[in-house]
Amino acid sequence: MQKLVIIGAGMASGRVLEHLRDTAPDAFDITVFNAEPRGNYNRIMLSPVLSGEKTYAEIITHDDTWYADNNVTCRFGEKVIAVDRDRRVVIGEKGEVPYDKLIFGTGSAPFIIPLPGHDKKGVVAYRDLEDTNAMVAAAAKPGARAVVIGGGLLGLEAAAGLRLRGMEVTVLHIATHLMERQLDEAAGYLLRRDLEKRGINVILQASTQEITGGDAAEAVHLADGTVLPCDIVVMAVGIRPAVQLARDCGLTCGRAIEVDAQMQTSDPDVYAVGECVEFNGNLFGLVAPLYDQAKVLAKTLLGQADAFKLRELSTKLKVTGCDLFSAGDFAGGDGREDIVFRDPGRGVYKRLVIEDDQLIGAVMYGDTGDANWFFGLIKDGTDISEMRDSLIFGPAFQGGAQADPMAAVAALPPEAEICGCNGVCKGAITAAIEGGATDLGAIRATTKASASCGTCTGLVEQVLSVTLGDDFVRPAAQPVCKCTDLTHEDVRRLIKSQELKSQPAVWQELGWKTPNGCHVCRPAINYYLLADWPLEYQDDLQSRFVNERNHANIQKDGTYSVMPRMWGGITTPDELRAIADAADKFKVPTVKVTGGQRIDLLGVKKEDLTDIWYDLNQAGMVSGHAYSKGLRTVKTCVGTDHCRFGTQDSTGLGIKLEKKLWGSWTPHKVKLGVSGCPRNCAEATCKDVGIICVDSGYQVSVAGAAGMDVKETERLHDARTEEEAIEWVAAFVQLYRENGKYLDRAYKWVAKVSLDWVKETLSDDATRAALNERFEISQSVYRKDPWADHNQTRAALYQPLADLTQEAAE
Amino acid sequence: MNTPMSWIDIGHIDDIPLRGSRVVKTRAGCLAVFRTTEAQVFAVGNTCPHKGGPLSEGIVHGTSVTCPLHNMIFDLETGQAQGMDTGQIPTYPIRIEAGRLLLDAASVSSRSAA
Ligand SMILES: Cc1cc2nc3c(=O)[nH]c(=O)nc-3n(C[C@H](O)[C@H](O)[C@H](O)COP(=O)(O)OP(=O)(O)OC[C@H]3O[C@@H](n4cnc5c(N)ncnc54)[C@H](O)[C@@H]3O)c2cc1C
Ligand code: SF4
Ligand code: FES
């Protein structure tokens, strides 16, 4: 009888054994080595063992009796240390075994990031029963904490299992969303939300720096200074095929052991199967293709023809309650069409990618009931042109239902606040409707919702429509863009009341129709999020127009203009010299004095931006934000300092205002003016905010314009002191920041909500103080110089990625 | 005609922000390398055929970019202008290997990058 030796009792080689038993039980005299001190078990079911839903005994696939019945010699707990192909022997730790045919089924080894401290006790991988048992033991200690490094399939199954065992769990993930190789952002967002709901803490874009402690791991440190105390660290960051043994004995290896479609290696008597295999450049990490390999290998061993073929793979996560599915290619692209369906109420997201009338990829979350049907369409390359329109609704679907544009509002819970001014929630409005209110006027009269600034009118109408059905005809409203049916006002209100704090959260919970927005909605949503959640939300520069991303105004020839701030229009000889030097050094073609009382350097190349900023920073100057939807300038006159008509220190007040407001982002640009007397040399009465100094104090007026429209400001308040004037201005700016529609100048916004509403709101001392406080919280993040910041953190991005102009022509 | 490919390493994928772009200078002009998702990149000419806007500075959404100057939208895979607009930007073979970005230099030198 031929001697068959198998190295590794894994999922793949276990299948080979079964096929041999079923088809030719007496063909080989079989010996199996396994480094683990046990035979074959169902490795993928370690997760239910970890969570306690199953026991180890339940996941054993081949027990001692099985091996005995089938005459398999077991060398379990014995590692193979070498293979001598000349002598045709396998050398185990306890001795040699000769072979006629040899199979490598060595699987993979978990990759351990060589962080300082990675070798401490309590740092485990997630691959085998030992790892699982170590985690179970760590969880036995009451109040124990775990840090899981890696937010992929394995890491999340480990995290969920540990959490079910009562541990406090934090998942660290390097990418911007979980399972980024299997999921898109929207699905990643929902997954994160569900994991957080079950008490798992998730930190994205986490860069782990070191593991500290004595003998045992006690804490994980992140690059941003965060320290996470822990009792166990699970590293689940990827696997590497176990190929050292094969390489040492001279088999041809790339990233893994190279095999042909018959699973034969470079040695005709040696085969390989499972994760240790490389086939046509492909590696493997899921069991489905390994089972195919096992079938082919068994046939090959018996001299029957068969060939291994790659096929589409699908992924699921074995965490109860996190229903996800991903298959095929869902990258999107040319000639590919995305069909997106979101049901915010049920937390459902589905995305299909279609190319040439075939389904080529699918991602779904929350409802994966039809996943296998979709997977079948992908695998079979079915022509879906006939069912394209209703495809996303699945196989059971008949007829032409449409995704409901009001799904987001329908899904709101009764306690969701609809009217911010009067604190009216959805439940109160539906109650009013049930009590007989059938139009906007009646709702206003009974609940006060939409009765003040009116911004929530669209939402109230949607609640009416959702509740009354066809009995209420909703006036057409202008949506933000083609990605949604909601208006800017609706989106703003819902971001607040639903506490949506990320872009994927907005896209999902408000039912966006595209995977990640467009150039119209992205800057708006980015603004709303940073204005409403200054501490939680991180400004996304990729959602900003070029000028705000590069902190300079792009000119029509692709160069930029650079304008340092001149507080209140005051400068010094030193500053002027520094500006002149910079203009010389960077060969600035045009130097212009602007209407905002400062100096513009036009025609600077992108590559030079960080250097010219550095020079200007060295002279004490900061960005003038001449490019931003934010505070631009505070124009002043010389006031009492020099002018015989001056009534107050207008320059001083202008500087104070500029120092308070600079760096803040607003729905559109904001310009201020402060004049020392009604002669108004600073042209304050056509600004967004204008102050005229008079003997009795300061006349604060707002909502002027001097652009496409020209409009005089309207009086908001007469302040007696400088402090009072500043307090009112900041409160007004914050009110505009919190309520304005993106790209509405202040005068447009005031026209919508009415000056009376603004006055009434701001005249309440407590409200004004609260607005000031929120403004300062936001400024604690944004009142800083972006030039210096970008020089420190993003300078490389201003340079070309590569310069191939020096490459030799071939 | 089949020009042989010659892959040049131009950097790491993480050198490009997600939904961002970086420029590669070549003798034939600038290319823009876009990163549309965690692991998807495209290389196209950087110059908008409308009035020369630098496409690398546009907002990236789906697999498209919006020109920062007048909002023409281009599909990054075909280089075709979308919607009502007409226009075409050149596209170049690029691939990712173990995180490194490999650009086909032969195609860059054989075609002009507009
Ligand atoms: C927790 C967990 C959950 C998973 N969930 C899923 C899932 O849901 N779906 C899915 O498709 N896949 C899942 N996988 C992946 C799946 O388990 C693997 O793809 C599969 O086990 C690989 O099979 P294999 O036979 O190649 O290797 P393995 O099953 O790893 O077997 C290799 C064996 O070889 C032994 N060995 C290695 N070197 C030597 C040596 N020199 N001498 C002796 N013995 C040696 C090892 O000890 C090991 O027992 C999961 C994996 C884990 C760890
Ligand atoms: S506004 Fe009045 S105080 Fe100011 S410069 Fe003019 S005249 Fe003088
Ligand atoms: S230059 Fe690109 S749209 Fe005009």
PDB file of N, CA, C and O in Angstrom, chain A residues 685-728:
ATOM      1  N   THR A 685     -22.172  99.180   7.085  1.00  0.00           N
ATOM      2  CA  THR A 685     -23.603  98.903   6.943  1.00  0.00           C
ATOM      3  C   THR A 685     -23.955  98.094   5.698  1.00  0.00           C
ATOM      4  O   THR A 685     -25.122  97.983   5.333  1.00  0.00           O
ATOM      5  N   CYS A 686     -22.938  97.523   5.035  1.00  0.00           N
ATOM      6  CA  CYS A 686     -23.263  96.567   3.976  1.00  0.00           C
ATOM      7  C   CYS A 686     -22.548  95.250   4.244  1.00  0.00           C
ATOM      8  O   CYS A 686     -22.290  94.466   3.343  1.00  0.00           O
ATOM      9  N   LYS A 687     -22.202  95.007   5.512  1.00  0.00           N
ATOM     10  CA  LYS A 687     -21.518  93.764   5.878  1.00  0.00           C
ATOM     11  C   LYS A 687     -22.524  92.758   6.458  1.00  0.00           C
ATOM     12  O   LYS A 687     -23.671  93.089   6.718  1.00  0.00           O
ATOM     13  N   ASP A 688     -22.033  91.553   6.714  1.00  0.00           N
ATOM     14  CA  ASP A 688     -22.894  90.570   7.383  1.00  0.00           C
ATOM     15  C   ASP A 688     -23.193  91.028   8.797  1.00  0.00           C
ATOM     16  O   ASP A 688     -24.289  90.857   9.307  1.00  0.00           O
ATOM     17  N   VAL A 689     -22.173  91.619   9.430  1.00  0.00           N
ATOM     18  CA  VAL A 689     -22.373  92.255  10.720  1.00  0.00           C
ATOM     19  C   VAL A 689     -21.656  93.600  10.671  1.00  0.00           C
ATOM     20  O   VAL A 689     -20.481  93.661  10.302  1.00  0.00           O
ATOM     21  N   GLY A 690     -22.347  94.666  11.004  1.00  0.00           N
ATOM     22  CA  GLY A 690     -21.717  95.979  10.998  1.00  0.00           C
ATOM     23  C   GLY A 690     -21.943  96.689  12.315  1.00  0.00           C
ATOM     24  O   GLY A 690     -23.013  96.587  12.903  1.00  0.00           O
ATOM     25  N   ILE A 691     -20.892  97.356  12.789  1.00  0.00           N
ATOM     26  CA  ILE A 691     -21.050  98.103  14.039  1.00  0.00           C
ATOM     27  C   ILE A 691     -20.717  99.566  13.774  1.00  0.00           C
ATOM     28  O   ILE A 691     -19.694  99.872  13.160  1.00  0.00           O
ATOM     29  N   ILE A 692     -21.627 100.430  14.196  1.00  0.00           N
ATOM     30  CA  ILE A 692     -21.362 101.864  14.124  1.00  0.00           C
ATOM     31  C   ILE A 692     -21.218 102.367  15.557  1.00  0.00           C
ATOM     32  O   ILE A 692     -22.112 102.177  16.379  1.00  0.00           O
ATOM     33  N   CYS A 693     -20.054 102.975  15.820  1.00  0.00           N
ATOM     34  CA  CYS A 693     -19.848 103.520  17.157  1.00  0.00           C
ATOM     35  C   CYS A 693     -20.529 104.875  17.260  1.00  0.00           C
ATOM     36  O   CYS A 693     -20.486 105.675  16.318  1.00  0.00           O
ATOM     37  N   VAL A 694     -21.192 105.083  18.370  1.00  0.00           N
ATOM     38  CA  VAL A 694     -21.809 106.384  18.650  1.00  0.00           C
ATOM     39  C   VAL A 694     -21.434 106.766  20.075  1.00  0.00           C
ATOM     40  O   VAL A 694     -20.873 105.950  20.816  1.00  0.00           O
ATOM     41  N   ASP A 695     -21.746 108.005  20.463  1.00  0.00           N
ATOM     42  CA  ASP A 695     -21.342 108.451  21.803  1.00  0.00           C
ATOM     43  C   ASP A 695     -21.888 107.549  22.890  1.00  0.00           C
ATOM     44  O   ASP A 695     -21.232 107.260  23.868  1.00  0.00           O
ATOM     45  N   SER A 696     -23.155 107.065  22.667  1.00  0.00           N
ATOM     46  CA  SER A 696     -23.788 106.271  23.720  1.00  0.00           C
ATOM     47  C   SER A 696     -23.366 104.810  23.687  1.00  0.00           C
ATOM     48  O   SER A 696     -23.778 104.034  24.530  1.00  0.00           O
ATOM     49  N   GLY A 697     -22.563 104.396  22.679  1.00  0.00           N
ATOM     50  CA  GLY A 697     -22.142 102.991  22.634  1.00  0.00           C
ATOM     51  C   GLY A 697     -21.982 102.468  21.231  1.00  0.00           C
ATOM     52  O   GLY A 697     -21.346 103.124  20.395  1.00  0.00           O
ATOM     53  N   TYR A 698     -22.630 101.335  20.956  1.00  0.00           N
ATOM     54  CA  TYR A 698     -22.355 100.607  19.711  1.00  0.00           C
ATOM     55  C   TYR A 698     -23.656 100.128  19.088  1.00  0.00           C
ATOM     56  O   TYR A 698     -24.408  99.394  19.724  1.00  0.00           O
ATOM     57  N   GLN A 699     -23.894 100.535  17.838  1.00  0.00           N
ATOM     58  CA  GLN A 699     -25.082 100.045  17.145  1.00  0.00           C
ATOM     59  C   GLN A 699     -24.696  98.805  16.351  1.00  0.00           C
ATOM     60  O   GLN A 699     -23.944  98.887  15.386  1.00  0.00           O
ATOM     61  N   VAL A 700     -25.243  97.671  16.801  1.00  0.00           N
ATOM     62  CA  VAL A 700     -24.927  96.410  16.122  1.00  0.00           C
ATOM     63  C   VAL A 700     -26.013  96.143  15.093  1.00  0.00           C
ATOM     64  O   VAL A 700     -27.188  96.057  15.435  1.00  0.00           O
ATOM     65  N   SER A 701     -25.600  96.041  13.827  1.00  0.00           N
ATOM     66  CA  SER A 701     -26.599  95.731  12.798  1.00  0.00           C
ATOM     67  C   SER A 701     -26.116  94.539  11.976  1.00  0.00           C
ATOM     68  O   SER A 701     -24.925  94.248  11.934  1.00  0.00           O
ATOM     69  N   VAL A 702     -27.074  93.839  11.365  1.00  0.00           N
ATOM     70  CA  VAL A 702     -26.728  92.583  10.695  1.00  0.00           C
ATOM     71  C   VAL A 702     -27.421  92.478   9.344  1.00  0.00           C
ATOM     72  O   VAL A 702     -28.305  93.275   9.019  1.00  0.00           O
ATOM     73  N   ALA A 703     -26.990  91.470   8.583  1.00  0.00           N
ATOM     74  CA  ALA A 703     -27.680  91.067   7.359  1.00  0.00           C
ATOM     75  C   ALA A 703     -27.565  92.082   6.240  1.00  0.00           C
ATOM     76  O   ALA A 703     -28.506  92.322   5.505  1.00  0.00           O
ATOM     77  N   GLY A 704     -26.408  92.688   6.102  1.00  0.00           N
ATOM     78  CA  GLY A 704     -26.164  93.539   4.946  1.00  0.00           C
ATOM     79  C   GLY A 704     -25.558  92.720   3.825  1.00  0.00           C
ATOM     80  O   GLY A 704     -25.189  91.565   4.003  1.00  0.00           O
ATOM     81  N   ALA A 705     -25.472  93.337   2.645  1.00  0.00           N
ATOM     82  CA  ALA A 705     -24.869  92.634   1.515  1.00  0.00           C
ATOM     83  C   ALA A 705     -24.297  93.640   0.552  1.00  0.00           C
ATOM     84  O   ALA A 705     -24.843  94.733   0.380  1.00  0.00           O
ATOM     85  N   ALA A 706     -23.176  93.297  -0.064  1.00  0.00           N
ATOM     86  CA  ALA A 706     -22.610  94.154  -1.103  1.00  0.00           C
ATOM     87  C   ALA A 706     -21.964  93.263  -2.147  1.00  0.00           C
ATOM     88  O   ALA A 706     -20.790  93.340  -2.430  1.00  0.00           O
ATOM     89  N   GLY A 707     -22.764  92.341  -2.684  1.00  0.00           N
ATOM     90  CA  GLY A 707     -22.276  91.450  -3.733  1.00  0.00           C
ATOM     91  C   GLY A 707     -23.247  91.489  -4.881  1.00  0.00           C
ATOM     92  O   GLY A 707     -23.571  92.580  -5.374  1.00  0.00           O
ATOM     93  N   MET A 708     -23.756  90.331  -5.264  1.00  0.00           N
ATOM     94  CA  MET A 708     -24.776  90.269  -6.318  1.00  0.00           C
ATOM     95  C   MET A 708     -25.968  91.107  -5.900  1.00  0.00           C
ATOM     96  O   MET A 708     -26.608  91.761  -6.711  1.00  0.00           O
ATOM     97  N   ASP A 709     -26.291  91.035  -4.606  1.00  0.00           N
ATOM     98  CA  ASP A 709     -27.322  91.910  -4.051  1.00  0.00           C
ATOM     99  C   ASP A 709     -26.619  92.975  -3.224  1.00  0.00           C
ATOM    100  O   ASP A 709     -25.555  92.737  -2.669  1.00  0.00           O
ATOM    101  N   VAL A 710     -27.224  94.144  -3.180  1.00  0.00           N
ATOM    102  CA  VAL A 710     -26.712  95.174  -2.281  1.00  0.00           C
ATOM    103  C   VAL A 710     -27.823  95.477  -1.288  1.00  0.00           C
ATOM    104  O   VAL A 710     -28.972  95.697  -1.674  1.00  0.00           O
ATOM    105  N   LYS A 711     -27.467  95.431  -0.008  1.00  0.00           N
ATOM    106  CA  LYS A 711     -28.520  95.609   0.982  1.00  0.00           C
ATOM    107  C   LYS A 711     -27.924  96.216   2.244  1.00  0.00           C
ATOM    108  O   LYS A 711     -26.810  95.844   2.651  1.00  0.00           O
ATOM    109  N   GLU A 712     -28.624  97.137   2.809  1.00  0.00           N
ATOM    110  CA  GLU A 712     -28.146  97.767   4.040  1.00  0.00           C
ATOM    111  C   GLU A 712     -28.427  96.857   5.227  1.00  0.00           C
ATOM    112  O   GLU A 712     -29.399  96.101   5.216  1.00  0.00           O
ATOM    113  N   THR A 713     -27.568  96.927   6.219  1.00  0.00           N
ATOM    114  CA  THR A 713     -27.798  96.108   7.413  1.00  0.00           C
ATOM    115  C   THR A 713     -29.032  96.608   8.165  1.00  0.00           C
ATOM    116  O   THR A 713     -29.482  97.735   7.980  1.00  0.00           O
ATOM    117  N   GLU A 714     -29.546  95.701   9.023  1.00  0.00           N
ATOM    118  CA  GLU A 714     -30.686  96.094   9.851  1.00  0.00           C
ATOM    119  C   GLU A 714     -30.259  96.042  11.313  1.00  0.00           C
ATOM    120  O   GLU A 714     -29.477  95.192  11.708  1.00  0.00           O
ATOM    121  N   ARG A 715     -30.761  96.968  12.091  1.00  0.00           N
ATOM    122  CA  ARG A 715     -30.326  97.115  13.475  1.00  0.00           C
ATOM    123  C   ARG A 715     -30.744  95.904  14.302  1.00  0.00           C
ATOM    124  O   ARG A 715     -31.910  95.507  14.303  1.00  0.00           O
ATOM    125  N   LEU A 716     -29.795  95.331  14.991  1.00  0.00           N
ATOM    126  CA  LEU A 716     -30.094  94.192  15.856  1.00  0.00           C
ATOM    127  C   LEU A 716     -30.189  94.637  17.303  1.00  0.00           C
ATOM    128  O   LEU A 716     -31.115  94.310  18.026  1.00  0.00           O
ATOM    129  N   HIS A 717     -29.223  95.486  17.721  1.00  0.00           N
ATOM    130  CA  HIS A 717     -29.159  95.809  19.148  1.00  0.00           C
ATOM    131  C   HIS A 717     -28.261  97.012  19.350  1.00  0.00           C
ATOM    132  O   HIS A 717     -27.287  97.199  18.634  1.00  0.00           O
ATOM    133  N   ASP A 718     -28.595  97.835  20.320  1.00  0.00           N
ATOM    134  CA  ASP A 718     -27.699  98.914  20.724  1.00  0.00           C
ATOM    135  C   ASP A 718     -27.000  98.504  22.011  1.00  0.00           C
ATOM    136  O   ASP A 718     -27.651  98.340  23.041  1.00  0.00           O
ATOM    137  N   ALA A 719     -25.694  98.368  21.925  1.00  0.00           N
ATOM    138  CA  ALA A 719     -24.949  97.921  23.107  1.00  0.00           C
ATOM    139  C   ALA A 719     -24.292  99.114  23.773  1.00  0.00           C
ATOM    140  O   ALA A 719     -23.851 100.042  23.095  1.00  0.00           O
ATOM    141  N   ARG A 720     -24.216  99.056  25.101  1.00  0.00           N
ATOM    142  CA  ARG A 720     -23.597 100.171  25.799  1.00  0.00           C
ATOM    143  C   ARG A 720     -22.088 100.002  25.889  1.00  0.00           C
ATOM    144  O   ARG A 720     -21.359 100.956  25.840  1.00  0.00           O
ATOM    145  N   THR A 721     -21.645  98.756  26.030  1.00  0.00           N
ATOM    146  CA  THR A 721     -20.201  98.556  26.187  1.00  0.00           C
ATOM    147  C   THR A 721     -19.654  97.680  25.057  1.00  0.00           C
ATOM    148  O   THR A 721     -20.416  97.009  24.347  1.00  0.00           O
ATOM    149  N   GLU A 722     -18.342  97.677  24.936  1.00  0.00           N
ATOM    150  CA  GLU A 722     -17.670  96.829  23.957  1.00  0.00           C
ATOM    151  C   GLU A 722     -17.992  95.359  24.201  1.00  0.00           C
ATOM    152  O   GLU A 722     -18.309  94.612  23.277  1.00  0.00           O
ATOM    153  N   GLU A 723     -17.902  94.952  25.493  1.00  0.00           N
ATOM    154  CA  GLU A 723     -18.154  93.545  25.840  1.00  0.00           C
ATOM    155  C   GLU A 723     -19.538  93.123  25.383  1.00  0.00           C
ATOM    156  O   GLU A 723     -19.743  92.049  24.828  1.00  0.00           O
ATOM    157  N   GLU A 724     -20.507  94.021  25.620  1.00  0.00           N
ATOM    158  CA  GLU A 724     -21.873  93.695  25.240  1.00  0.00           C
ATOM    159  C   GLU A 724     -21.978  93.544  23.720  1.00  0.00           C
ATOM    160  O   GLU A 724     -22.608  92.610  23.209  1.00  0.00           O
ATOM    161  N   ALA A 725     -21.316  94.449  22.996  1.00  0.00           N
ATOM    162  CA  ALA A 725     -21.364  94.371  21.535  1.00  0.00           C
ATOM    163  C   ALA A 725     -20.769  93.038  21.067  1.00  0.00           C
ATOM    164  O   ALA A 725     -21.334  92.346  20.216  1.00  0.00           O
ATOM    165  N   ILE A 726     -19.628  92.670  21.634  1.00  0.00           N
ATOM    166  CA  ILE A 726     -18.963  91.425  21.225  1.00  0.00           C
ATOM    167  C   ILE A 726     -19.842  90.225  21.549  1.00  0.00           C
ATOM    168  O   ILE A 726     -19.985  89.302  20.753  1.00  0.00           O
ATOM    169  N   GLU A 727     -20.483  90.266  22.714  1.00  0.00           N
ATOM    170  CA  GLU A 727     -21.323  89.142  23.105  1.00  0.00           C
ATOM    171  C   GLU A 727     -22.474  88.962  22.124  1.00  0.00           C
ATOM    172  O   GLU A 727     -22.823  87.845  21.746  1.00  0.00           O
ATOM    173  N   TRP A 728     -23.071  90.065  21.696  1.00  0.00           N
ATOM    174  CA  TRP A 728     -24.184  89.980  20.742  1.00  0.00           C
ATOM    175  C   TRP A 728     -23.713  89.488  19.375  1.00  0.00           C
ATOM    176  O   TRP A 728     -24.385  88.688  18.729  1.00  0.00           O
TER     177      TRP A 728
END
